[in-house]
Amino acid sequence: MKILITGGAGYIGSHCAEIFKEKGYEVIVVDNLSKGHEAAVGNAKFYKGNVGDEEFMYKVLGENKPDAVIHFAAYSLVGESMQKPYEYYKNNVCESMNLFHSLVRHDVKNVVFSSTAATYGQPEDGLITEKTPNAPINTYGETKLAIEKMLKWFNTAYGLNYIALRYFNVAGAHPDGHIGEDHRPETHLIPIVLQCAMGKRERMKIFGGDYPTKDGTCVRDYIHVCDLIDAHELALKHMQKTGECGVYNLGTGGGYSNLEIVETARKVTGAPIPADIIDRRPGDPPTLVASSENAEKILGWKRRYGIEDIISHAWKWHSTHPDGYKD
Ligand code: UFG
């Protein structure tokens, strides 16, 4: 089966391309390399361009005739999205709209869409289910929610099937450590903790120690990138078999505080990782933990990895690629 992966040079997209190749799929990657790295694409068939460029996509879709599309290409930094709403709406919403239009024109019937827990905003404490109301508190979450809604109407009008997967905190790397996370600049907790372990940063800054959580620091639900990709394959199979569209959370049902992450990283790496608690980062909800019961029951998803695997696989990548990809 042929799968077109947009954003396949980015962190999650490149893991998807790699794992789908390992599972025997034929993979085609489209990425404009605005954030991604060509070196992350490996030996997949690669097209450089914008997913919203209909002329370009006409060529890509015409030449390859994919059976399905997994759509990752997007800007995804919460803080940046608050400074650049125009860029986020244009790059996420407008480009996705053109992409979906191209898919309809080429009769591609199935899309798996990379959505986010940021669609929920700051929910009350407790496990977040797909029924928890959507109330994004940042532009990033708004753009992803707008795309989910667009997919619903494209499905109604044009028969484009979709499953949107709302990711919680994706982390870790391919267990063999040859691909991993390389954001420039890095803003995510686990890569930053590991940069401290490597000595690339002197000290960790923990944003906020006065949250209503077990130790005062924020709690997040960390899901291994490879477990996440398994769910994409299951979503695709489910959609192809049943024609059912929908939205699923992808997390683990358990959360770790920022201090617990630092402590686990100390254990995995053996490095001291000095950390200071400083002011809160604006826009951070205290706790985000998913119920993934629907993904488990309906898609048949089961996670394989826990937090120590996540950090040790990420460590394998970072410690062997201290400067990330060479491009
Ligand atoms: N944090 C620190 N110090 C740092 C970096 C992060 O204390 O140097 C804290 C943050 O304040 C937060 C936690 O670590 O409390 C996790 O922060 P990340 O930046 O790693 O991740 P976010 O939870 O902000 O966001 C991630 C993705 C989003 C997605 C969201 C869904 O980046 O795209 O998860 O939960 F929407």
XYZ file of C-alpha atoms and ligand atoms in Angstrom:
363
model
C 0.000 0.000 0.000
C 1.245 3.504 -0.845
C 1.161 6.160 1.859
C 1.911 9.827 1.311
C 3.348 11.461 4.441
C 3.304 15.253 4.636
C 5.845 16.779 7.006
C 7.835 13.563 6.736
C 11.138 15.374 7.386
C 9.962 16.561 10.809
C 10.294 14.782 14.143
C 7.049 12.793 14.185
C 6.672 12.558 10.390
C 10.153 11.089 9.930
C 9.408 8.410 12.529
C 6.190 7.649 10.688
C 8.006 7.312 7.359
C 10.652 5.050 8.891
C 8.235 2.800 10.797
C 5.825 2.500 7.887
C 8.750 1.474 5.644
C 9.749 -1.125 8.254
C 6.166 -2.432 8.186
C 6.382 -2.862 4.396
C 4.444 0.168 3.146
C 5.581 2.181 0.151
C 6.223 5.669 1.507
C 6.297 9.016 -0.279
C 7.354 12.084 1.717
C 6.397 15.693 0.998
C 8.034 18.408 3.087
C 9.064 22.000 2.382
C 12.013 21.678 4.814
C 11.023 24.913 6.574
C 11.421 23.051 9.891
C 12.317 19.499 8.897
C 15.646 17.942 7.896
C 16.247 16.172 4.614
C 18.622 13.789 6.407
C 15.650 12.581 8.485
C 13.848 11.335 5.368
C 16.314 8.501 4.790
C 15.688 6.552 1.590
C 11.961 7.316 1.211
C 10.866 8.902 -2.076
C 11.024 12.624 -1.334
C 9.394 15.723 -2.846
C 10.312 19.174 -1.576
C 7.397 21.610 -1.682
C 4.330 23.025 0.025
C 1.354 20.756 0.605
C -0.916 23.712 -0.193
C 0.647 24.252 -3.638
C -2.011 22.587 -5.763
C 0.106 22.509 -8.929
C 2.943 20.801 -7.077
C 0.569 18.377 -5.350
C -1.112 17.631 -8.692
C 2.265 16.325 -9.869
C 3.011 14.409 -6.630
C -0.423 12.797 -6.434
C -0.546 12.121 -10.187
C 2.866 10.438 -10.197
C 2.278 8.332 -7.086
C -1.456 7.743 -6.699
C -1.272 7.081 -2.921
C -3.913 4.972 -1.185
C -3.936 7.273 1.851
C -2.325 10.385 3.304
C -0.958 11.019 6.782
C -0.866 14.769 7.271
C 1.759 16.058 9.729
C 3.018 19.201 7.956
C 2.302 22.147 10.267
C 3.803 24.738 12.566
C 3.472 23.341 16.080
C 4.952 25.651 18.703
C 2.392 26.933 21.164
C 4.406 30.008 22.247
C 5.314 31.005 18.685
C 1.678 30.624 17.600
C 0.727 33.411 20.011
C 3.183 35.790 18.315
C 2.377 34.721 14.756
C -1.337 33.956 14.313
C -1.303 34.959 10.625
C 1.555 32.537 9.855
C -0.119 29.745 11.857
C -3.522 30.137 10.190
C -1.904 30.432 6.744
C 0.528 27.540 7.149
C -1.771 25.198 9.061
C -5.341 25.994 7.987
C -4.933 27.380 4.437
C -2.280 24.863 3.355
C -4.359 21.983 4.768
C -7.448 23.240 2.969
C -5.614 23.250 -0.368
C -4.139 19.833 0.380
C -7.572 18.351 1.087
C -8.887 19.960 -2.102
C -6.061 18.277 -4.045
C -6.921 14.932 -2.406
C -10.561 15.277 -3.420
C -9.550 16.134 -6.998
C -7.311 13.047 -7.124
C -9.861 10.797 -5.493
C -7.651 9.989 -2.465
C -10.199 8.801 0.075
C -8.448 8.464 3.448
C -6.538 10.951 5.612
C -5.053 10.537 9.063
C -4.609 13.981 10.573
C -2.121 14.971 13.253
C -4.090 16.939 15.848
C -3.315 17.902 19.408
C -4.303 18.023 23.059
C -4.046 21.805 22.656
C -7.599 21.671 21.241
C -8.810 21.146 24.840
C -7.284 24.275 26.352
C -7.193 24.172 30.155
C -9.660 21.462 31.118
C -10.714 20.717 34.678
C -8.612 18.136 36.490
C -9.117 14.498 35.591
C -8.594 12.395 32.506
C -9.344 14.169 29.234
C -11.683 12.205 26.974
C -12.766 13.036 23.438
C -15.994 14.370 25.003
C -14.113 16.976 27.069
C -15.140 20.331 25.539
C -12.770 21.932 23.042
C -11.659 25.357 24.240
C -8.171 26.116 22.902
C -6.199 28.788 24.715
C -3.655 29.315 21.961
C -3.568 29.901 18.212
C -1.888 26.560 17.571
C -4.769 24.626 19.162
C -7.302 26.802 17.315
C -5.719 26.052 13.937
C -5.727 22.296 14.562
C -9.350 22.407 15.708
C -10.292 24.420 12.603
C -8.691 21.731 10.428
C -10.571 18.960 12.263
C -13.837 20.822 11.606
C -12.901 21.361 7.967
C -12.311 17.631 7.600
C -15.777 16.947 8.936
C -17.359 19.107 6.241
C -15.081 17.769 3.497
C -16.212 14.309 4.555
C -19.884 15.275 4.407
C -19.636 16.996 1.039
C -16.878 15.129 -0.799
C -16.598 11.774 0.982
C -13.000 12.372 2.156
C -12.645 10.022 5.147
C -10.537 11.137 8.102
C -9.330 10.217 11.535
C -7.866 13.021 13.649
C -5.456 11.903 16.374
C -5.046 14.287 19.285
C -1.523 13.823 20.567
C -0.525 14.550 24.136
C 3.226 15.016 24.775
C 5.114 13.067 22.144
C 8.692 12.171 23.074
C 11.394 9.530 22.654
C 13.042 8.344 19.460
C 13.405 5.281 17.275
C 14.920 2.656 19.635
C 18.019 2.248 17.461
C 18.753 5.984 17.832
C 19.355 6.826 14.139
C 16.516 9.365 13.970
C 15.196 11.634 16.697
C 14.064 15.072 17.747
C 15.908 18.114 16.347
C 14.031 21.407 16.731
C 15.861 24.695 16.249
C 15.506 26.308 18.693
C 14.537 23.485 21.064
C 11.707 24.314 23.445
C 10.489 20.875 24.592
C 11.194 19.551 28.054
C 12.804 16.146 27.409
C 15.294 17.249 24.706
C 16.271 20.214 26.879
C 16.793 17.985 29.931
C 19.019 15.744 27.807
C 20.980 18.718 26.458
C 21.777 19.485 30.118
C 22.815 15.867 30.656
C 25.225 16.214 27.703
C 26.626 19.477 29.051
C 25.259 21.488 26.100
C 23.280 23.553 28.609
C 24.494 24.306 32.118
C 21.213 24.196 34.046
C 17.546 23.368 33.527
C 14.862 25.968 34.005
C 11.633 24.519 35.347
C 8.760 26.836 34.526
C 6.666 27.211 37.685
C 6.715 25.418 41.030
C 3.378 26.593 42.405
C 0.885 24.665 40.278
C -1.854 22.629 41.984
C -0.063 19.339 41.223
C 1.720 16.643 43.238
C 4.999 18.590 43.496
C 3.961 22.037 42.237
C 5.333 21.541 38.697
C 3.214 20.878 35.572
C 2.115 17.341 34.790
C 2.098 15.999 31.227
C 1.213 12.693 29.584
C 4.251 11.461 27.612
C 3.697 9.064 24.724
C 6.543 7.337 22.872
C 6.764 8.471 19.255
C 6.820 4.839 18.025
C 3.677 3.957 20.004
C 2.077 7.038 18.497
C 2.932 5.893 14.970
C 1.477 2.432 15.641
C -1.843 4.191 16.292
C -1.640 5.866 12.867
C -1.443 2.508 11.149
C -4.385 1.200 13.193
C -6.405 4.343 12.411
C -5.741 3.886 8.711
C -6.762 0.235 8.793
C -9.899 1.045 10.795
C -10.922 3.762 8.352
C -10.273 1.628 5.306
C -12.202 -1.288 6.784
C -15.199 0.540 8.253
C -15.284 3.935 6.523
C -15.756 5.422 10.014
C -14.331 8.871 10.650
C -13.562 10.288 14.080
C -11.269 11.806 16.654
C -9.074 9.895 19.121
C -6.835 10.942 21.992
C -3.356 9.480 22.097
C -1.761 9.482 25.510
C -1.153 6.930 28.227
C -3.628 7.730 31.019
C -0.778 8.679 33.361
C 1.177 11.859 33.933
C 4.668 12.872 35.067
C 5.575 16.176 36.645
C 8.414 18.239 35.214
C 10.527 17.397 38.285
C 9.811 13.674 37.828
C 11.033 13.933 34.232
C 14.302 15.537 35.390
C 14.700 12.857 38.071
C 14.083 10.023 35.554
C 16.591 11.581 33.158
C 19.190 11.710 35.964
C 18.609 8.003 36.542
C 18.810 7.081 32.827
C 21.853 9.217 31.975
C 23.740 9.217 35.275
C 24.263 12.966 34.850
C 23.486 15.434 37.673
C 21.230 17.768 35.518
C 21.062 20.811 37.794
C 17.594 22.416 37.730
C 16.136 25.691 38.996
C 12.471 26.445 39.416
C 11.640 29.818 37.886
C 8.434 31.698 36.944
C 5.574 29.993 35.121
C 5.578 29.988 31.297
C 2.415 31.763 30.063
C -0.173 29.446 28.537
C 0.850 26.252 30.365
C -2.110 24.358 31.869
C -1.196 22.613 35.176
C -2.141 19.086 34.086
C -2.864 17.398 30.746
C -3.503 13.657 30.901
C -5.416 11.670 28.283
C -7.872 8.889 28.421
C -6.966 6.783 25.364
C -9.663 4.245 26.036
C -11.296 4.833 22.648
C -8.042 4.290 20.767
C -7.524 1.086 22.749
C -11.053 -0.264 22.421
C -11.972 0.853 18.910
C -8.623 0.949 17.109
C -7.036 -1.877 19.144
C -4.062 0.286 20.143
C -1.770 -0.739 22.970
C 1.329 1.128 24.026
C 4.639 -0.677 24.357
C 6.844 1.886 26.062
C 6.999 3.669 29.431
C 8.747 6.848 30.549
C 12.175 5.237 31.104
C 12.112 3.802 27.555
C 11.079 7.202 26.206
C 13.980 8.953 27.915
C 16.549 6.251 27.200
C 15.637 6.072 23.484
C 15.777 9.873 23.277
C 19.147 9.730 25.084
C 20.458 7.254 22.520
C 19.637 9.725 19.731
C 20.870 12.879 21.502
C 24.067 11.378 22.868
C 25.062 10.035 19.434
C 23.894 13.171 17.539
C 24.786 16.052 19.890
C 24.264 18.594 17.092
C 21.220 16.893 15.582
C 21.046 16.323 11.838
C 23.911 17.556 9.681
C 22.020 19.977 7.397
N 9.231 23.056 30.481
C 10.120 23.497 31.447
N 11.356 23.900 31.037
C 11.737 23.897 29.715
C 10.816 23.437 28.756
C 9.566 23.024 29.175
O 9.809 23.537 32.628
O 12.868 24.285 29.425
C 7.915 22.599 30.934
C 6.752 23.375 30.347
O 6.538 24.577 31.038
C 5.621 22.349 30.503
C 6.334 20.998 30.283
O 7.713 21.255 30.511
O 5.126 22.419 31.801
C 6.163 20.438 28.889
O 6.501 21.467 27.965
P 6.833 21.172 26.429
O 7.237 22.493 25.821
O 7.774 20.037 26.316
O 5.436 20.674 25.841
P 3.983 21.351 25.897
O 3.191 20.571 26.920
O 4.047 22.819 26.062
O 3.422 21.123 24.425
C 3.468 19.863 23.754
C 3.604 20.102 22.257
C 2.390 20.807 21.726
C 1.149 20.070 22.114
C 1.103 19.793 23.604
C -0.049 18.902 23.930
O 4.742 20.890 21.994
O 2.474 20.890 20.320
O 2.302 19.148 24.017
O -0.044 18.535 25.286
F 0.048 20.795 21.789
